[in-house]
Amino acid sequence: MKGAYRIAALALGALLPVVGLHAQAYPTKPVKIVVPFPPGGSTDVAARILGAKLAEGFRQAVYIENKPGAGTTIGAAYVATSPPDGYTLYVTGPITHASSQALYKKLPYDALRSFAPVGNMTASPFIVVVHPASPAKSLKDLLEAARRQPGRLSYASSGNGAAPHLVTEIIARAAGVSFTHVPFKGVGPAVVALLGNQVDFMIADVAVVPQIREGKLRALALTTAAESPLVPGVPSMVAAGMPGVDVPSGLALFAPAGTPEAVVARVNAAMNQALQDADLRQKFAAQGFDVQTGTPAELGAMMAREIERYGQVVRQTGISID
């Protein structure tokens, strides 16, 4: 037995320099970033902007592969079963990724254990918006109307169990009110319904910033504890009278579980360097994104918290997908 242990130790010792060498050489071929949404959406655009900058640093092509459907779980499952070599990466929203663990009962992956966190990309607020003709001029107005007529006010979302649905329920529970949920198949149709004054409000991501700037929608509040330069003058949850609520939106980068730590560190360093680029920051700002950098460990800890948080929301509200 001692001889077997010695052989195993020698084999491991021989392997470690190879792994280190692999990380130093990485990447030696094109890198793929999987986006779990169709082309043209905000996540897709952000991934392409980042990918272009990573390609400069890697001196290798970085291309985007869109794998939409089933609330991002098709793309996530594809990445979870991809070779853990750093050549398949995954961009998604931490809220959507975390909530899938509770929403879907038969996932072929674990939202935490099947992925290696690489790092955060962006952090932005969700925005509570209404039609300009709405009598609600503030979040307080909206919540008071909901208290007067429980369940009468309707809100649009990009789908049952999607991040805007969950965030609205978090705020509703914190305020002690109830709304009627009207799910749509995507952000676009939901925004169109609000622009047509067919629903009373929605909580949207930064994709609605252009409509706010053009006066087609009125912003009542951000879902974060702090204000944002993306939408100046719009009050935070603290300023709107709900100091206990802080629900940011964002994007993050992941790899398949088992990807060597040295490769993950290499990708993280390259991404954080790319996110410091002035041109990238300007392009992100134009899309409504604030840049956020961080370590794999920080993203991993955040994901553990988010999975617990949104699991609790799903259990308390009874939201179900399958």
Tab-separated table of C-alpha atoms in Angstrom:
chain	number	residue	atom	x	y	z
A	1	MET	CA	0.000	0.000	0.000
A	2	LYS	CA	2.814	2.406	0.826
A	3	GLY	CA	4.247	1.783	-2.617
A	4	ALA	CA	0.901	2.563	-4.206
A	5	TYR	CA	0.640	5.818	-2.263
A	6	ARG	CA	4.178	6.746	-3.334
A	7	ILE	CA	3.362	6.082	-6.985
A	8	ALA	CA	0.181	8.160	-6.720
A	9	ALA	CA	2.085	11.012	-5.083
A	10	LEU	CA	4.760	10.920	-7.756
A	11	ALA	CA	2.085	10.928	-10.474
A	12	LEU	CA	0.372	13.932	-8.871
A	13	GLY	CA	3.677	15.730	-8.507
A	14	ALA	CA	4.365	15.172	-12.178
A	15	LEU	CA	0.892	16.394	-13.112
A	16	LEU	CA	0.973	19.692	-11.207
A	17	PRO	CA	3.682	21.298	-13.356
A	18	VAL	CA	1.671	20.286	-16.435
A	19	VAL	CA	-1.433	21.996	-15.046
A	20	GLY	CA	0.602	25.105	-14.247
A	21	LEU	CA	2.118	25.087	-17.707
A	22	HIS	CA	-1.336	24.714	-19.243
A	23	ALA	CA	-2.563	27.754	-17.292
A	24	GLN	CA	0.440	29.822	-18.381
A	25	ALA	CA	-0.111	28.918	-22.025
A	26	TYR	CA	-3.892	29.406	-21.887
A	27	PRO	CA	-5.517	30.160	-24.206
A	28	THR	CA	-4.002	28.344	-27.170
A	29	LYS	CA	-7.228	28.236	-29.185
A	30	PRO	CA	-10.487	30.245	-29.514
A	31	VAL	CA	-12.600	30.742	-26.390
A	32	LYS	CA	-16.382	30.415	-26.440
A	33	ILE	CA	-18.731	32.478	-24.259
A	34	VAL	CA	-22.216	30.980	-23.965
A	35	VAL	CA	-25.123	33.411	-23.564
A	36	PRO	CA	-28.452	31.855	-22.453
A	37	PHE	CA	-30.511	34.454	-24.338
A	38	PRO	CA	-31.198	35.229	-28.012
A	39	PRO	CA	-28.881	37.623	-29.886
A	40	GLY	CA	-29.501	41.339	-29.470
A	41	GLY	CA	-30.495	41.459	-25.807
A	42	SER	CA	-28.570	43.345	-23.151
A	43	THR	CA	-26.724	40.242	-21.885
A	44	ASP	CA	-25.734	39.290	-25.422
A	45	VAL	CA	-24.479	42.796	-26.178
A	46	ALA	CA	-22.466	42.936	-22.936
A	47	ALA	CA	-20.916	39.538	-23.645
A	48	ARG	CA	-19.870	40.635	-27.131
A	49	ILE	CA	-18.325	43.851	-25.822
A	50	LEU	CA	-16.378	41.932	-23.175
A	51	GLY	CA	-15.462	39.180	-25.625
A	52	ALA	CA	-13.880	41.655	-28.020
A	53	LYS	CA	-11.653	43.017	-25.253
A	54	LEU	CA	-10.759	39.568	-23.954
A	55	ALA	CA	-9.697	38.592	-27.479
A	56	GLU	CA	-7.216	41.476	-27.484
A	57	GLY	CA	-5.698	40.330	-24.192
A	58	PHE	CA	-5.763	36.618	-25.011
A	59	ARG	CA	-4.503	37.091	-28.572
A	60	GLN	CA	-7.078	34.468	-29.458
A	61	ALA	CA	-10.553	34.691	-30.955
A	62	VAL	CA	-13.401	34.924	-28.444
A	63	TYR	CA	-16.817	34.203	-29.890
A	64	ILE	CA	-20.371	34.164	-28.568
A	65	GLU	CA	-22.699	31.185	-28.789
A	66	ASN	CA	-26.357	31.859	-27.984
A	67	LYS	CA	-28.262	29.007	-26.335
A	68	PRO	CA	-31.594	30.511	-25.251
A	69	GLY	CA	-34.609	28.847	-23.732
A	70	ALA	CA	-36.151	27.369	-20.582
A	71	GLY	CA	-35.298	30.340	-18.388
A	72	THR	CA	-31.541	30.133	-19.143
A	73	THR	CA	-31.349	26.478	-18.066
A	74	ILE	CA	-30.564	25.198	-21.575
A	75	GLY	CA	-27.442	27.346	-21.776
A	76	ALA	CA	-26.495	26.568	-18.187
A	77	ALA	CA	-26.833	22.809	-18.733
A	78	TYR	CA	-24.682	23.013	-21.847
A	79	VAL	CA	-21.900	24.792	-19.964
A	80	ALA	CA	-22.160	22.517	-16.925
A	81	THR	CA	-21.436	19.496	-19.128
A	82	SER	CA	-18.704	21.144	-21.217
A	83	PRO	CA	-15.033	20.222	-20.764
A	84	PRO	CA	-13.599	22.095	-17.742
A	85	ASP	CA	-10.655	23.521	-19.638
A	86	GLY	CA	-11.415	27.251	-19.757
A	87	TYR	CA	-12.514	27.246	-23.384
A	88	THR	CA	-16.225	27.362	-22.577
A	89	LEU	CA	-17.383	30.270	-20.403
A	90	TYR	CA	-20.855	31.380	-19.382
A	91	VAL	CA	-22.359	34.862	-18.942
A	92	THR	CA	-25.617	35.119	-17.031
A	93	GLY	CA	-27.436	37.108	-14.377
A	94	PRO	CA	-26.732	35.821	-10.855
A	95	ILE	CA	-30.398	36.216	-9.833
A	96	THR	CA	-31.703	34.124	-12.720
A	97	HIS	CA	-28.988	31.528	-12.215
A	98	ALA	CA	-29.577	31.331	-8.468
A	99	SER	CA	-33.380	31.158	-8.655
A	100	SER	CA	-33.333	28.335	-11.220
A	101	GLN	CA	-32.204	25.986	-8.446
A	102	ALA	CA	-35.558	26.406	-6.687
A	103	LEU	CA	-37.801	27.013	-9.702
A	104	TYR	CA	-36.904	23.911	-11.703
A	105	LYS	CA	-37.300	20.540	-10.029
A	106	LYS	CA	-35.422	18.406	-12.563
A	107	LEU	CA	-32.325	20.400	-13.460
A	108	PRO	CA	-29.453	18.317	-14.867
A	109	TYR	CA	-27.003	20.508	-12.946
A	110	ASP	CA	-26.523	22.210	-9.595
A	111	ALA	CA	-26.471	26.019	-9.829
A	112	LEU	CA	-23.584	26.214	-7.350
A	113	ARG	CA	-21.600	22.976	-7.538
A	114	SER	CA	-21.692	22.542	-11.329
A	115	PHE	CA	-19.917	25.840	-12.016
A	116	ALA	CA	-16.644	27.543	-11.224
A	117	PRO	CA	-17.249	31.241	-10.498
A	118	VAL	CA	-14.908	33.510	-12.461
A	119	GLY	CA	-16.026	37.007	-11.490
A	120	ASN	CA	-18.634	39.731	-11.647
A	121	MET	CA	-18.987	41.896	-14.757
A	122	THR	CA	-21.698	44.444	-14.014
A	123	ALA	CA	-23.929	45.691	-11.228
A	124	SER	CA	-26.978	47.806	-12.015
A	125	PRO	CA	-30.319	48.526	-10.389
A	126	PHE	CA	-33.685	47.268	-11.461
A	127	ILE	CA	-36.075	50.172	-11.991
A	128	VAL	CA	-39.715	50.517	-10.958
A	129	VAL	CA	-41.422	52.133	-13.956
A	130	VAL	CA	-44.961	53.200	-14.848
A	131	HIS	CA	-46.675	54.706	-17.867
A	132	PRO	CA	-46.475	58.544	-17.941
A	133	ALA	CA	-50.259	58.675	-17.560
A	134	SER	CA	-50.114	56.731	-14.282
A	135	PRO	CA	-51.400	58.600	-11.215
A	136	ALA	CA	-48.422	57.191	-9.273
A	137	LYS	CA	-45.709	59.825	-9.074
A	138	SER	CA	-43.611	57.927	-6.535
A	139	LEU	CA	-43.145	54.439	-5.142
A	140	LYS	CA	-45.074	55.568	-2.077
A	141	ASP	CA	-48.058	56.439	-4.302
A	142	LEU	CA	-47.910	53.016	-5.939
A	143	LEU	CA	-47.745	51.137	-2.650
A	144	GLU	CA	-50.540	53.191	-1.092
A	145	ALA	CA	-52.772	52.397	-4.069
A	146	ALA	CA	-51.937	48.716	-3.615
A	147	ARG	CA	-52.890	48.895	0.066
A	148	ARG	CA	-56.233	50.504	-0.758
A	149	GLN	CA	-57.085	47.835	-3.320
A	150	PRO	CA	-55.130	44.634	-2.644
A	151	GLY	CA	-54.330	42.691	-5.803
A	152	ARG	CA	-55.880	45.226	-8.187
A	153	LEU	CA	-52.660	46.733	-9.509
A	154	SER	CA	-51.067	44.609	-12.232
A	155	TYR	CA	-47.426	44.313	-13.164
A	156	ALA	CA	-45.690	42.919	-16.210
A	157	SER	CA	-42.614	40.712	-16.158
A	158	SER	CA	-40.444	38.942	-18.683
A	159	GLY	CA	-41.822	35.571	-17.570
A	160	ASN	CA	-42.946	33.458	-14.662
A	161	GLY	CA	-40.019	33.038	-12.285
A	162	ALA	CA	-37.849	35.571	-14.143
A	163	ALA	CA	-35.783	38.030	-12.124
A	164	PRO	CA	-38.277	40.956	-12.430
A	165	HIS	CA	-41.049	38.654	-11.157
A	166	LEU	CA	-39.018	37.622	-8.121
A	167	VAL	CA	-37.812	41.155	-7.379
A	168	THR	CA	-41.377	42.505	-7.499
A	169	GLU	CA	-42.468	39.839	-5.043
A	170	ILE	CA	-39.591	40.729	-2.707
A	171	ILE	CA	-40.722	44.365	-2.671
A	172	ALA	CA	-44.391	43.418	-2.313
A	173	ARG	CA	-43.666	41.219	0.696
A	174	ALA	CA	-41.438	43.882	2.274
A	175	ALA	CA	-44.207	46.472	1.871
A	176	GLY	CA	-47.017	44.132	2.929
A	177	VAL	CA	-48.990	44.510	-0.327
A	178	SER	CA	-50.097	42.267	-3.185
A	179	PHE	CA	-50.157	42.732	-6.942
A	180	THR	CA	-51.442	40.745	-9.907
A	181	HIS	CA	-48.660	39.256	-12.004
A	182	VAL	CA	-48.941	39.371	-15.810
A	183	PRO	CA	-46.057	37.357	-17.302
A	184	PHE	CA	-44.888	37.839	-20.881
A	185	LYS	CA	-42.482	35.885	-23.067
A	186	GLY	CA	-39.516	38.191	-22.723
A	187	VAL	CA	-38.637	41.746	-21.735
A	188	GLY	CA	-39.686	43.225	-25.084
A	189	PRO	CA	-43.375	42.220	-24.941
A	190	ALA	CA	-43.580	43.223	-21.275
A	191	VAL	CA	-42.251	46.710	-22.016
A	192	VAL	CA	-44.619	47.036	-24.987
A	193	ALA	CA	-47.553	46.220	-22.680
A	194	LEU	CA	-46.487	48.939	-20.247
A	195	LEU	CA	-45.897	51.451	-23.049
A	196	GLY	CA	-49.463	50.682	-24.159
A	197	ASN	CA	-50.727	51.285	-20.602
A	198	GLN	CA	-52.063	47.713	-20.454
A	199	VAL	CA	-50.526	47.054	-17.022
A	200	ASP	CA	-49.981	49.359	-14.072
A	201	PHE	CA	-46.209	49.002	-13.660
A	202	MET	CA	-43.220	46.765	-14.017
A	203	ILE	CA	-39.797	46.310	-12.489
A	204	ALA	CA	-37.379	46.265	-15.384
A	205	ASP	CA	-33.661	46.089	-15.911
A	206	VAL	CA	-31.585	48.853	-17.462
A	207	ALA	CA	-32.962	48.026	-20.912
A	208	VAL	CA	-35.730	50.602	-20.227
A	209	VAL	CA	-33.319	53.480	-19.594
A	210	PRO	CA	-33.788	54.847	-23.174
A	211	GLN	CA	-37.588	54.948	-22.707
A	212	ILE	CA	-37.119	56.734	-19.383
A	213	ARG	CA	-34.822	59.314	-20.959
A	214	GLU	CA	-37.304	59.868	-23.794
A	215	GLY	CA	-40.201	60.349	-21.371
A	216	LYS	CA	-42.055	57.252	-22.587
A	217	LEU	CA	-41.858	55.720	-19.110
A	218	ARG	CA	-41.679	57.285	-15.655
A	219	ALA	CA	-39.156	55.894	-13.178
A	220	LEU	CA	-40.412	55.779	-9.592
A	221	ALA	CA	-37.485	54.156	-7.790
A	222	LEU	CA	-34.446	51.938	-8.063
A	223	THR	CA	-34.405	48.559	-6.359
A	224	THR	CA	-31.005	49.227	-4.784
A	225	ALA	CA	-30.008	50.943	-1.554
A	226	ALA	CA	-27.924	53.469	-3.492
A	227	GLU	CA	-28.744	55.767	-6.384
A	228	SER	CA	-27.205	55.263	-9.811
A	229	PRO	CA	-25.636	57.685	-12.302
A	230	LEU	CA	-27.359	55.674	-15.050
A	231	VAL	CA	-30.689	57.221	-14.055
A	232	PRO	CA	-29.893	60.433	-12.164
A	233	GLY	CA	-32.584	61.782	-9.921
A	234	VAL	CA	-34.390	58.480	-9.469
A	235	PRO	CA	-34.576	57.651	-5.749
A	236	SER	CA	-33.053	54.547	-4.213
A	237	MET	CA	-35.053	52.186	-2.014
A	238	VAL	CA	-33.710	54.053	1.014
A	239	ALA	CA	-34.877	57.412	-0.323
A	240	ALA	CA	-38.198	55.869	-1.364
A	241	GLY	CA	-38.879	54.759	2.204
A	242	MET	CA	-37.873	51.085	2.015
A	243	PRO	CA	-34.397	50.935	3.609
A	244	GLY	CA	-34.460	47.166	4.083
A	245	VAL	CA	-34.631	46.392	0.365
A	246	ASP	CA	-31.523	46.176	-1.821
A	247	VAL	CA	-31.850	44.051	-4.964
A	248	PRO	CA	-29.288	44.805	-7.669
A	249	SER	CA	-29.237	43.366	-11.146
A	250	GLY	CA	-25.982	42.280	-12.767
A	251	LEU	CA	-24.025	39.905	-14.935
A	252	ALA	CA	-21.255	37.491	-14.030
A	253	LEU	CA	-18.899	35.059	-15.726
A	254	PHE	CA	-18.695	31.341	-14.914
A	255	ALA	CA	-16.842	28.259	-16.152
A	256	PRO	CA	-17.660	24.546	-15.763
A	257	ALA	CA	-16.848	23.054	-12.365
A	258	GLY	CA	-13.426	21.462	-12.338
A	259	THR	CA	-11.782	24.141	-14.447
A	260	PRO	CA	-8.229	24.471	-13.034
A	261	GLU	CA	-7.942	27.283	-10.498
A	262	ALA	CA	-4.978	28.720	-12.361
A	263	VAL	CA	-7.043	28.967	-15.560
A	264	VAL	CA	-9.936	30.564	-13.672
A	265	ALA	CA	-7.484	33.075	-12.180
A	266	ARG	CA	-6.104	33.813	-15.662
A	267	VAL	CA	-9.586	34.495	-17.061
A	268	ASN	CA	-10.520	36.582	-14.018
A	269	ALA	CA	-7.399	38.730	-14.368
A	270	ALA	CA	-7.989	39.202	-18.090
A	271	MET	CA	-11.640	40.125	-17.511
A	272	ASN	CA	-10.868	42.587	-14.719
A	273	GLN	CA	-8.249	44.220	-16.916
A	274	ALA	CA	-10.721	44.450	-19.803
A	275	LEU	CA	-13.329	45.993	-17.498
A	276	GLN	CA	-10.919	48.841	-16.697
A	277	ASP	CA	-10.756	49.827	-20.372
A	278	ALA	CA	-12.296	53.269	-20.971
A	279	ASP	CA	-13.814	52.260	-24.305
A	280	LEU	CA	-15.468	49.189	-22.788
A	281	ARG	CA	-16.817	51.223	-19.878
A	282	GLN	CA	-18.306	53.767	-22.269
A	283	LYS	CA	-19.981	51.015	-24.292
A	284	PHE	CA	-21.295	49.367	-21.122
A	285	ALA	CA	-22.668	52.706	-19.883
A	286	ALA	CA	-24.460	53.200	-23.194
A	287	GLN	CA	-26.218	49.881	-22.534
A	288	GLY	CA	-27.070	50.923	-18.967
A	289	PHE	CA	-24.405	48.864	-17.188
A	290	ASP	CA	-22.138	49.829	-14.305
A	291	VAL	CA	-18.864	47.907	-14.340
A	292	GLN	CA	-18.138	45.714	-11.343
A	293	THR	CA	-15.005	43.669	-10.839
A	294	GLY	CA	-14.183	41.044	-8.246
A	295	THR	CA	-12.601	37.713	-7.453
A	296	PRO	CA	-13.878	34.182	-8.050
A	297	ALA	CA	-14.228	33.748	-4.290
A	298	GLU	CA	-16.396	36.860	-3.985
A	299	LEU	CA	-18.699	35.682	-6.767
A	300	GLY	CA	-18.894	32.200	-5.245
A	301	ALA	CA	-19.891	33.600	-1.845
A	302	MET	CA	-22.473	35.866	-3.451
A	303	MET	CA	-23.979	32.965	-5.398
A	304	ALA	CA	-24.351	30.893	-2.236
A	305	ARG	CA	-26.235	33.790	-0.605
A	306	GLU	CA	-28.406	34.399	-3.681
A	307	ILE	CA	-29.381	30.744	-4.007
A	308	GLU	CA	-30.548	30.778	-0.388
A	309	ARG	CA	-32.310	34.135	-0.807
A	310	TYR	CA	-34.270	33.291	-3.943
A	311	GLY	CA	-34.954	29.779	-2.820
A	312	GLN	CA	-36.733	31.292	0.152
A	313	VAL	CA	-38.709	33.682	-2.111
A	314	VAL	CA	-39.807	30.804	-4.343
A	315	ARG	CA	-40.869	28.701	-1.359
A	316	GLN	CA	-42.768	31.533	0.310
A	317	THR	CA	-44.609	32.638	-2.827
A	318	GLY	CA	-45.227	29.182	-4.273
A	319	ILE	CA	-43.844	30.168	-7.693
A	320	SER	CA	-43.355	27.093	-9.836
A	321	ILE	CA	-42.104	26.417	-13.363
A	322	ASP	CA	-42.327	22.624	-13.628
